[in-house]
mmCIF file of C-alpha atoms in Angstrom:
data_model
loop_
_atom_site.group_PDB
_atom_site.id
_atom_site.type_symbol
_atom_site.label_atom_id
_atom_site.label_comp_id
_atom_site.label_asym_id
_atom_site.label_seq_id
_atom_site.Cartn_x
_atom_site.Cartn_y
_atom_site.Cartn_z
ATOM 1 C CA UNK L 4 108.399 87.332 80.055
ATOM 2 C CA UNK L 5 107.110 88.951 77.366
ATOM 3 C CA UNK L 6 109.215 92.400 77.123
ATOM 4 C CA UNK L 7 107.250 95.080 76.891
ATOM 5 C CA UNK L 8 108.740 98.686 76.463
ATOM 6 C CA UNK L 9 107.600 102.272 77.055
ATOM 7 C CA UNK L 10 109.165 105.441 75.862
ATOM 8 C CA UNK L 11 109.636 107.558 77.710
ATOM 9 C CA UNK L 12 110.223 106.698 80.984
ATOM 10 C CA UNK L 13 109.241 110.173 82.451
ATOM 11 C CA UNK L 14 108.264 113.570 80.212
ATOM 12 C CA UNK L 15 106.899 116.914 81.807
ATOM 13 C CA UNK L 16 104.527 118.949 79.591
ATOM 14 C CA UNK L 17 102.585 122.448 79.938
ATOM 15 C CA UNK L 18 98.766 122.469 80.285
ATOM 16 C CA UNK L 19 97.480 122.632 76.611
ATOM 17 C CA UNK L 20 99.713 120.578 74.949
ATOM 18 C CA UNK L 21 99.906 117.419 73.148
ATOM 19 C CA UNK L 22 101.628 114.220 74.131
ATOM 20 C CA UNK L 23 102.763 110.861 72.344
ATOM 21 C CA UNK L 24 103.921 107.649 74.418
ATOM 22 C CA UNK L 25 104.867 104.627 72.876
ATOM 23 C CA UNK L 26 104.929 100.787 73.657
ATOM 24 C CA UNK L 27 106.054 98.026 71.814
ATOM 25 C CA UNK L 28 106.975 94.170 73.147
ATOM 26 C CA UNK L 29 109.668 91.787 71.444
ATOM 27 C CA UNK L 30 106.661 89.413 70.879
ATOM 28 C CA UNK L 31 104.585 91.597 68.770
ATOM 29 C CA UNK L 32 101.537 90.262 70.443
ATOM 30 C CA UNK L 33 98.433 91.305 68.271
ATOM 31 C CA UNK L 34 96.543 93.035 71.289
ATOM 32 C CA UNK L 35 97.396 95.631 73.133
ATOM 33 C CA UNK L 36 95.874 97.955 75.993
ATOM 34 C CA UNK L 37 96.859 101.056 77.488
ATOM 35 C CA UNK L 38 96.239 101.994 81.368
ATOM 36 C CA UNK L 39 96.065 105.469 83.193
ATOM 37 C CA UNK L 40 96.926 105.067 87.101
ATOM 38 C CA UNK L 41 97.412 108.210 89.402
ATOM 39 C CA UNK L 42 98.813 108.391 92.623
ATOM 40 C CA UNK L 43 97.476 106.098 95.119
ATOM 41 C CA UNK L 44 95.333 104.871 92.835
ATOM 42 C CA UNK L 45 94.698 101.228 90.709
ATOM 43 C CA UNK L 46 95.123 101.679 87.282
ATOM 44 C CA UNK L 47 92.371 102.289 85.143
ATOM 45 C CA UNK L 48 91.272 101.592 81.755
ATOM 46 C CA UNK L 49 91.886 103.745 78.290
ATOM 47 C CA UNK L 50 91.583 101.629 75.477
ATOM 48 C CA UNK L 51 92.833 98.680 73.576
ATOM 49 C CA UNK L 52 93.611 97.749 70.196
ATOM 50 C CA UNK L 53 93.793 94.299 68.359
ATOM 51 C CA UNK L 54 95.201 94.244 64.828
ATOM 52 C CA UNK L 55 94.830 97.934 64.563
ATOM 53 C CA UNK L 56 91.427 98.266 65.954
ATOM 54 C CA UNK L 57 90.454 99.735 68.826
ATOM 55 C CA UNK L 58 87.791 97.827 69.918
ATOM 56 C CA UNK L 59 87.265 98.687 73.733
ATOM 57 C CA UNK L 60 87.813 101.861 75.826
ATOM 58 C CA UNK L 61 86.981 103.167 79.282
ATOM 59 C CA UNK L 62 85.682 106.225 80.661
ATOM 60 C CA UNK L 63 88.098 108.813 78.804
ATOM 61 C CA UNK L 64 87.595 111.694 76.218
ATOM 62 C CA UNK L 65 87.872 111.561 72.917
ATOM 63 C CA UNK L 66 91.783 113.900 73.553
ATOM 64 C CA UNK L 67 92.640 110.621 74.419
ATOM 65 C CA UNK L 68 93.053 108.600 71.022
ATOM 66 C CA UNK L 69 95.893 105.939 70.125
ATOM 67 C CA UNK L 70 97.072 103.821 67.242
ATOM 68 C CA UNK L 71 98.514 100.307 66.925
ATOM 69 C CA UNK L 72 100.651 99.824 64.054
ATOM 70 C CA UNK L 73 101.370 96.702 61.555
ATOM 71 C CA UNK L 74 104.177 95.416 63.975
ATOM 72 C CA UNK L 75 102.086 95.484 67.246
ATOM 73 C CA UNK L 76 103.534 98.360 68.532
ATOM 74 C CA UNK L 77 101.308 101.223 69.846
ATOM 75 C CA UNK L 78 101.134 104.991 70.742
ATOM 76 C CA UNK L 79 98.931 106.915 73.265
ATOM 77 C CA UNK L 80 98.270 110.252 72.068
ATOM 78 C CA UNK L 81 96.740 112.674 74.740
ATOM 79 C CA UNK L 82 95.771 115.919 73.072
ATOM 80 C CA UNK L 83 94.944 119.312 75.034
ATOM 81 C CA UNK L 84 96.526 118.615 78.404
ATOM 82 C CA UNK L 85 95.035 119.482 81.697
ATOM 83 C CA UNK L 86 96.375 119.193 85.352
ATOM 84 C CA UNK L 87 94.801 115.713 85.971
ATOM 85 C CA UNK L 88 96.376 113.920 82.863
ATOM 86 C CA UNK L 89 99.576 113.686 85.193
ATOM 87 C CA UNK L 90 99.548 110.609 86.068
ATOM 88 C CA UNK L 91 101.699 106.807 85.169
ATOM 89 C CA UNK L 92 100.456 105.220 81.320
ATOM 90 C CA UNK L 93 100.867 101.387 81.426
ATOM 91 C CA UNK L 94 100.924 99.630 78.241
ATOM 92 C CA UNK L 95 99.839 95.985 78.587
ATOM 93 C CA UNK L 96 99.981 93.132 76.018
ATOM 94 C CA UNK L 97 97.825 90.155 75.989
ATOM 95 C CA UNK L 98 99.567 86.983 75.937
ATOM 96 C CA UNK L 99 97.423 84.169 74.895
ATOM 97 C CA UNK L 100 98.417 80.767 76.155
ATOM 98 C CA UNK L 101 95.477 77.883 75.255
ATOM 99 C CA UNK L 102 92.386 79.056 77.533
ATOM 100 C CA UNK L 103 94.780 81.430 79.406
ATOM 101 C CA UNK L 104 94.765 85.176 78.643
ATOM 102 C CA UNK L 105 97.597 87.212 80.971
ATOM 103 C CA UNK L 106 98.375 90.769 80.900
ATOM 104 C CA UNK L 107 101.894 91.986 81.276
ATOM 105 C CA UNK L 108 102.906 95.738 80.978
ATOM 106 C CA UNK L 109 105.611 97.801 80.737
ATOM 107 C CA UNK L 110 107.634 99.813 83.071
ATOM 108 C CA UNK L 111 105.070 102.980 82.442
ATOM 109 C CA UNK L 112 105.607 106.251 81.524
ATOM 110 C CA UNK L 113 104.996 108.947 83.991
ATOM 111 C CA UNK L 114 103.707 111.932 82.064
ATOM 112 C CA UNK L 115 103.911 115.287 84.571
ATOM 113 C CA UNK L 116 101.470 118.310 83.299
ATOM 114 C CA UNK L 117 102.579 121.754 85.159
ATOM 115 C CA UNK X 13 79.729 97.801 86.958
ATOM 116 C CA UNK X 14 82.838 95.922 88.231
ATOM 117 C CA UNK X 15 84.494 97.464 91.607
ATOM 118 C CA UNK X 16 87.674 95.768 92.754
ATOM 119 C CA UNK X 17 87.996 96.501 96.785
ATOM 120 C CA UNK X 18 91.616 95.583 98.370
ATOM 121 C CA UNK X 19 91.903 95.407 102.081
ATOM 122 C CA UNK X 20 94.413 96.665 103.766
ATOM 123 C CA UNK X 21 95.148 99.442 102.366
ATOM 124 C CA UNK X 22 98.704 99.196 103.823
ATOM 125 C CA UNK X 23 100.212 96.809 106.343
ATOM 126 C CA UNK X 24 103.599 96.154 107.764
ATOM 127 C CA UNK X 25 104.545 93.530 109.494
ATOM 128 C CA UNK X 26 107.655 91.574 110.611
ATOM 129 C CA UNK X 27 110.540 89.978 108.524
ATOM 130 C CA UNK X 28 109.468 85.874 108.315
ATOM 131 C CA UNK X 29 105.869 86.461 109.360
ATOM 132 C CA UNK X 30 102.869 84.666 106.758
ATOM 133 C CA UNK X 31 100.469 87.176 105.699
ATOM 134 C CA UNK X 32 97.171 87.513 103.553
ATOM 135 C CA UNK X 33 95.932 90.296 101.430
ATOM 136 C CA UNK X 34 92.383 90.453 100.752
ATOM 137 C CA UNK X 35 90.491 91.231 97.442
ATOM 138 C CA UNK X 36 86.988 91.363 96.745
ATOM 139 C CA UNK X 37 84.649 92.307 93.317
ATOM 140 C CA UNK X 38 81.337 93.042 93.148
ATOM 141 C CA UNK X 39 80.853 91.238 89.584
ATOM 142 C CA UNK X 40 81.517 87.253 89.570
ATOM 143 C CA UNK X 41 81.101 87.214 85.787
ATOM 144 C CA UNK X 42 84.772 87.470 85.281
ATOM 145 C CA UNK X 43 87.728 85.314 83.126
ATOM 146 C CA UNK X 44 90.297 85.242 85.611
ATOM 147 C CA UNK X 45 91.827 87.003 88.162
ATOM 148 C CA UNK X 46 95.226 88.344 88.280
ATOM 149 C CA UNK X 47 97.695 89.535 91.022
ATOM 150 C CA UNK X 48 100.404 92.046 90.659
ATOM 151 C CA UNK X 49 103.282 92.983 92.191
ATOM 152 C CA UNK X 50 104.443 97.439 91.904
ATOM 153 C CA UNK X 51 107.950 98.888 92.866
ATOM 154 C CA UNK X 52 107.824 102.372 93.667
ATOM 155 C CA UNK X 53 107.152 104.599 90.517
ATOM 156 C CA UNK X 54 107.390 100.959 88.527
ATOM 157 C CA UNK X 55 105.667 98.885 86.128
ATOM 158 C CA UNK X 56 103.280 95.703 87.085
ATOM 159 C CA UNK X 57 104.973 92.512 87.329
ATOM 160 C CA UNK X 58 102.886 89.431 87.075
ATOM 161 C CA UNK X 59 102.266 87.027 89.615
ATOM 162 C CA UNK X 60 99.469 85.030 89.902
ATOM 163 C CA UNK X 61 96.841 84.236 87.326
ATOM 164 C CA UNK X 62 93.704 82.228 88.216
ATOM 165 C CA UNK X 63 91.358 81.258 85.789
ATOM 166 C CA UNK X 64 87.703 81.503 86.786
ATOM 167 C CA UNK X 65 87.532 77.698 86.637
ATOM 168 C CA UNK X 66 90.078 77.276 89.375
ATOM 169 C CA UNK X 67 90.490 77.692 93.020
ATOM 170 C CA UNK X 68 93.820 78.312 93.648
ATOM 171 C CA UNK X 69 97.874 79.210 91.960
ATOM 172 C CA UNK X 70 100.856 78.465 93.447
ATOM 173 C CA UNK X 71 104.169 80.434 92.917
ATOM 174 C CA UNK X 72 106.876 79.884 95.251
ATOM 175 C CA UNK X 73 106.253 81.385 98.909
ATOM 176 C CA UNK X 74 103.100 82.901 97.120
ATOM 177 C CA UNK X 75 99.629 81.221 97.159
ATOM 178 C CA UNK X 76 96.235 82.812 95.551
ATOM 179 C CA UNK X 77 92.787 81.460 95.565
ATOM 180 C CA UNK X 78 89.572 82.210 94.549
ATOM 181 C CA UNK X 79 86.017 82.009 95.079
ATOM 182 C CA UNK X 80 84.328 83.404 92.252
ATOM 183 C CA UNK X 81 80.374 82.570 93.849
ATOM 184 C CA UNK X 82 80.814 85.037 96.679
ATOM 185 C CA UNK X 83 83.527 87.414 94.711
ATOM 186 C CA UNK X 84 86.210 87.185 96.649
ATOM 187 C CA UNK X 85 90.363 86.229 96.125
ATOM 188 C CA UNK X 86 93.323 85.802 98.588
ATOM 189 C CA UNK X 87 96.899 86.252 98.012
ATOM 190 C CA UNK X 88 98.666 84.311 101.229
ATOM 191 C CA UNK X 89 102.508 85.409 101.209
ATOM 192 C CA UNK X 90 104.759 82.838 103.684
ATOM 193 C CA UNK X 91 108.144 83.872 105.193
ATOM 194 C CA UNK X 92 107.902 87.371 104.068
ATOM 195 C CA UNK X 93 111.152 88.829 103.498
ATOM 196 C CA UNK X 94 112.144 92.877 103.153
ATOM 197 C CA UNK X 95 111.889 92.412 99.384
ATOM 198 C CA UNK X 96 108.626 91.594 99.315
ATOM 199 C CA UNK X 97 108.111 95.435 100.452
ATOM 200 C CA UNK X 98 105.814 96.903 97.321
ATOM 201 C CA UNK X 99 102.505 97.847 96.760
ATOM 202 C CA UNK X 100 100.049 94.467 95.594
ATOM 203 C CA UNK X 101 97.216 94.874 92.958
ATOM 204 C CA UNK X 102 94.663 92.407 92.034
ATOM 205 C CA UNK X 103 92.484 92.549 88.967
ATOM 206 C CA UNK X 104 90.160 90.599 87.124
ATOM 207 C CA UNK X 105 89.252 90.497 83.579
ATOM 208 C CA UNK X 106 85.796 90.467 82.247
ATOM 209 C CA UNK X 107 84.238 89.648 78.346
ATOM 210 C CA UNK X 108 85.292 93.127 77.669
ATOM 211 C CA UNK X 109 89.113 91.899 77.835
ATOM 212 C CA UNK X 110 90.308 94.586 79.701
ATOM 213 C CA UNK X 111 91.038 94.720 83.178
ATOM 214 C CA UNK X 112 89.418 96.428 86.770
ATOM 215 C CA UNK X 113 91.843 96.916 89.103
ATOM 216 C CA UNK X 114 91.465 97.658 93.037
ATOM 217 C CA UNK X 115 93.746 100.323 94.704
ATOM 218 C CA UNK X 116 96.230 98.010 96.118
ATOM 219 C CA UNK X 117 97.793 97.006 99.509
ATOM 220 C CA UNK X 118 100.952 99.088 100.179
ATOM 221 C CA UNK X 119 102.682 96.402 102.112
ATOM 222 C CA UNK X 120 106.053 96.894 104.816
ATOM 223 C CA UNK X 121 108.367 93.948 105.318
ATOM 224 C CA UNK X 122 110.769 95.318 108.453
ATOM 225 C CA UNK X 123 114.147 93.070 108.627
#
């Protein structure tokens, strides 16, 4: 296992506002990707970073933005909150093994918009 | 673009009895495959990852397989037990490196 850690676990927020969410692993794996999944629903992609560059990201606006920092660890920042941000963030980390590439995440943090 | 399609949706079935949840993707230009395991309200826990070279993992009671050519994977549980009770994702992972997921099977072990 590779550890990998959200804060925090749940946070409740008012339309408009901004939010931070965190993730870091005890591995300080060099690639990291971040994962929006509402109810009943798979999760879906945001972005990723490796070495502190994002360099992939789904189908989200730019209020959506993150960093990854010189240890590995990341933040999701979601400015200007609507309704449908309320949902569970999933950090993942990919943990390179030879040819192998597997994704573990963390325990999610479910972000509530009212 | 990639769709992920799991079927069931849900499914409950009997403490002991073997079972298979389906998943199917409409891309076979993929890496691997992975299958996941979500509590209630929880994280993803790894289970299964099969590369796009092979045909099948073994874990335990858990066996996945894989037939890239006409998109489609398997995840055959044996001797369920009430603990296996969660929701099951697969997803597979493209040259973008991230991963599509399908919507899950909700699945019901009764003791």
């Amino acid at each position: 296992e590779t550890g990998v850690t959200q804060s925090p676990t749940h946070l409740i927020k008012t339309r408009g506002q901004q939010v931070t969410l965190r993730c870091s692993s005890q591995s300080g794996h060099n690639t990291v990707s971040w994962y929006q999944q509402a109810l009943g629903q798979g999760p879906q992609f945001i972005f990723q970073y490796y070495r502190e560059e994002e360099n992939g990201r789904g189908n989200f606006p730019p209020r959506f933005s993150g960093l990854q920092f010189p240890n590995y660890s990341s933040e999701l920042n979601v400015n200007a909150l609507e309704l449908d941000d309320s949902a569970l963030y999933l950090c993942a980390i990919l943990s390179r093994q030879g040819v192998n590439t597997e994704a573990f995440f963390g325990q999610g943090t479910r972000l509530t918009v009212v | 673009k990639q769709e992920v399609t799991q079927i069931p949706a849900a499914l409950s079935v009997p403490e002991g009895e073997n079972l298979v949840l389906n998943c199917s993707f409409t891309d076979s230009a993929i890496y691997n495959l992975q299958w996941f395991r979500q509590d209630p309200g929880k994280g993803l826990t790894s289970l299964l990852l099969i590369q796009s070279s092979q045909r099948e993992q073994t874990s335990g009671r858990l066996n996945a397989s894989l037939d890239k050519s006409s998109g489609r994977s398997t995840l055959y549980i044996a001797a369920s037990q009430p603990g296996d009770s969660a929701t099951y994702l697969c997803a597979v992972k493209t040259g973008a490196n991230n991963l599509f997921f399908g919507t899950g099977t909700r699945l019901t072990v009764i003791p």
